[in-house]
Amino acid sequence: MITHYAASSTDPSVARPSGPPPVATTRPASSRRAAATALGALGALVVLFPALRPWPSEAVATPELARAMASDRWIVAHLCGAAAIALWPYAAALVTRLLPAGRAARAAVVTGGAGAALVLPYFGAEIFAIHELAGRATTTWDPAFLDAIDDIRLQPVAATMFASGLLLLAVSGVLLAVAWWRAQDGAARWAAVPLAAALVLFLPQFFAGEPVRVAHGVLAGLAAWLLAAAVVRTPGTPAGRAV
C-alpha cells in the first residue's frame, strides 16, 4: 500500500501562480479624505470669488469704480479665484490616484497644471496691478486709469495666455470626468460631469455680468462638493479598468 502525502505549501518546489498580483479595488480612506478635502476647499473658493468681488459698472471710469478696484474686497476675492485655480491640478491629481491608471487620468493632471500655470500670471496683474492703478486714481482723480486697466487686460500675450489656460482647465475637467466615468458604475458615473461643465463654462462666463458670474460660482462650488461627496462614498473602483 502506497501512501501519498500532500506537499507543504512552504515547499519551494511547489508551483505557484504566475503573473502580477491582484489589483486592489479599494483605496485607503485617508486618500479619499484628502481628495474630498481638496475638492471641498476648491468649491468654497470658487463660490467666494464672485460673491466677494465688488461689481460696479466698468462701462465708464467713475470714482465708485476706482474705490471698488482699490478695496480690500477686490484683493481678497481675486486671491480666492487664484487659489481655486492653483488648487485644481492638485485636487485632480488626488482624485486620479483613486482611479486605475490610464491616459485620460494622467492627461487631466497635466492639462490642469499647464492651464493653471498660464492663468495665474493674469490673476496676479488683476489683483495687484489693477488694484494699484485704481488706488492712485482715488487720490489723484484721473479717469484715464480705466484705459490703463484695459491695456493690461487686453495685452496680447497676457490675454492669449489667459484664454489658453482657461481652455486647458476645461480640457482637464472633461478628461477627469471621462476617467471617473470609465472607473465607476451606475449613477456614480455622473459625479464628475457637473464640475467638468463648470470648467468648460469658466471662460465664457467672464463675458457676463454679476448675476451670471455669481450663479456660475455657486454652481461650480456645488459641482465640486458633489464630486467630493462621491469620492467619500465610493470606496474603490473596479479592478483592471484603464481610464
PDB file of N, CA and C in Angstrom, residues 122 125-126 130 146-160 162 207:
ATOM      1  N   TYR A 122      -2.033  86.158 -15.067  1.00  0.00           N
ATOM      2  CA  TYR A 122      -3.079  87.136 -15.378  1.00  0.00           C
ATOM      3  C   TYR A 122      -3.805  87.551 -14.109  1.00  0.00           C
ATOM      4  N   ALA A 125      -1.802  90.147 -12.210  1.00  0.00           N
ATOM      5  CA  ALA A 125      -1.985  91.512 -12.700  1.00  0.00           C
ATOM      6  C   ALA A 125      -3.336  92.069 -12.260  1.00  0.00           C
ATOM      7  N   GLU A 126      -4.371  91.234 -12.323  1.00  0.00           N
ATOM      8  CA  GLU A 126      -5.720  91.665 -11.932  1.00  0.00           C
ATOM      9  C   GLU A 126      -5.764  92.039 -10.450  1.00  0.00           C
ATOM     10  N   ILE A 130      -3.923  96.217 -11.164  1.00  0.00           N
ATOM     11  CA  ILE A 130      -5.175  96.970 -11.282  1.00  0.00           C
ATOM     12  C   ILE A 130      -5.525  97.632  -9.952  1.00  0.00           C
ATOM     13  N   LEU A 146      -8.937 103.792 -16.235  1.00  0.00           N
ATOM     14  CA  LEU A 146      -9.662 102.671 -16.818  1.00  0.00           C
ATOM     15  C   LEU A 146      -9.060 102.259 -18.157  1.00  0.00           C
ATOM     16  N   ASP A 147      -8.555 103.230 -18.913  1.00  0.00           N
ATOM     17  CA  ASP A 147      -7.872 102.890 -20.169  1.00  0.00           C
ATOM     18  C   ASP A 147      -6.618 102.082 -19.888  1.00  0.00           C
ATOM     19  N   ALA A 148      -5.887 102.465 -18.845  1.00  0.00           N
ATOM     20  CA  ALA A 148      -4.674 101.722 -18.493  1.00  0.00           C
ATOM     21  C   ALA A 148      -5.017 100.296 -18.067  1.00  0.00           C
ATOM     22  N   ILE A 149      -6.137 100.137 -17.352  1.00  0.00           N
ATOM     23  CA  ILE A 149      -6.570  98.804 -16.925  1.00  0.00           C
ATOM     24  C   ILE A 149      -6.949  97.953 -18.135  1.00  0.00           C
ATOM     25  N   ASP A 150      -7.641  98.552 -19.098  1.00  0.00           N
ATOM     26  CA  ASP A 150      -7.993  97.820 -20.316  1.00  0.00           C
ATOM     27  C   ASP A 150      -6.743  97.398 -21.078  1.00  0.00           C
ATOM     28  N   ASP A 151      -5.728  98.265 -21.078  1.00  0.00           N
ATOM     29  CA  ASP A 151      -4.474  97.914 -21.750  1.00  0.00           C
ATOM     30  C   ASP A 151      -3.820  96.701 -21.082  1.00  0.00           C
ATOM     31  N   ILE A 152      -3.884  96.630 -19.758  1.00  0.00           N
ATOM     32  CA  ILE A 152      -3.312  95.484 -19.045  1.00  0.00           C
ATOM     33  C   ILE A 152      -4.094  94.219 -19.362  1.00  0.00           C
ATOM     34  N   ARG A 153      -5.407  94.303 -19.300  1.00  0.00           N
ATOM     35  CA  ARG A 153      -6.243  93.121 -19.515  1.00  0.00           C
ATOM     36  C   ARG A 153      -6.175  92.600 -20.943  1.00  0.00           C
ATOM     37  N   LEU A 154      -6.058  93.508 -21.908  1.00  0.00           N
ATOM     38  CA  LEU A 154      -6.116  93.120 -23.315  1.00  0.00           C
ATOM     39  C   LEU A 154      -4.737  93.040 -23.968  1.00  0.00           C
ATOM     40  N   GLN A 155      -3.688  93.150 -23.181  1.00  0.00           N
ATOM     41  CA  GLN A 155      -2.347  92.981 -23.738  1.00  0.00           C
ATOM     42  C   GLN A 155      -2.282  91.617 -24.428  1.00  0.00           C
ATOM     43  N   PRO A 156      -1.829  91.553 -25.680  1.00  0.00           N
ATOM     44  CA  PRO A 156      -1.985  90.326 -26.479  1.00  0.00           C
ATOM     45  C   PRO A 156      -1.430  89.063 -25.841  1.00  0.00           C
ATOM     46  N   VAL A 157      -0.223  89.128 -25.310  1.00  0.00           N
ATOM     47  CA  VAL A 157       0.368  87.919 -24.718  1.00  0.00           C
ATOM     48  C   VAL A 157      -0.412  87.512 -23.471  1.00  0.00           C
ATOM     49  N   ALA A 158      -0.741  88.497 -22.638  1.00  0.00           N
ATOM     50  CA  ALA A 158      -1.477  88.197 -21.404  1.00  0.00           C
ATOM     51  C   ALA A 158      -2.845  87.599 -21.716  1.00  0.00           C
ATOM     52  N   ALA A 159      -3.571  88.221 -22.653  1.00  0.00           N
ATOM     53  CA  ALA A 159      -4.904  87.717 -22.994  1.00  0.00           C
ATOM     54  C   ALA A 159      -4.837  86.324 -23.615  1.00  0.00           C
ATOM     55  N   THR A 160      -3.823  86.072 -24.433  1.00  0.00           N
ATOM     56  CA  THR A 160      -3.672  84.754 -25.055  1.00  0.00           C
ATOM     57  C   THR A 160      -3.360  83.695 -24.013  1.00  0.00           C
ATOM     58  N   PHE A 162      -4.136  83.799 -20.855  1.00  0.00           N
ATOM     59  CA  PHE A 162      -5.314  83.635 -20.019  1.00  0.00           C
ATOM     60  C   PHE A 162      -6.346  82.739 -20.693  1.00  0.00           C
ATOM     61  N   PHE A 207     -17.426  86.930 -19.720  1.00  0.00           N
ATOM     62  CA  PHE A 207     -18.007  87.973 -20.556  1.00  0.00           C
ATOM     63  C   PHE A 207     -19.412  88.361 -20.087  1.00  0.00           C
TER      64      PHE A 207
END
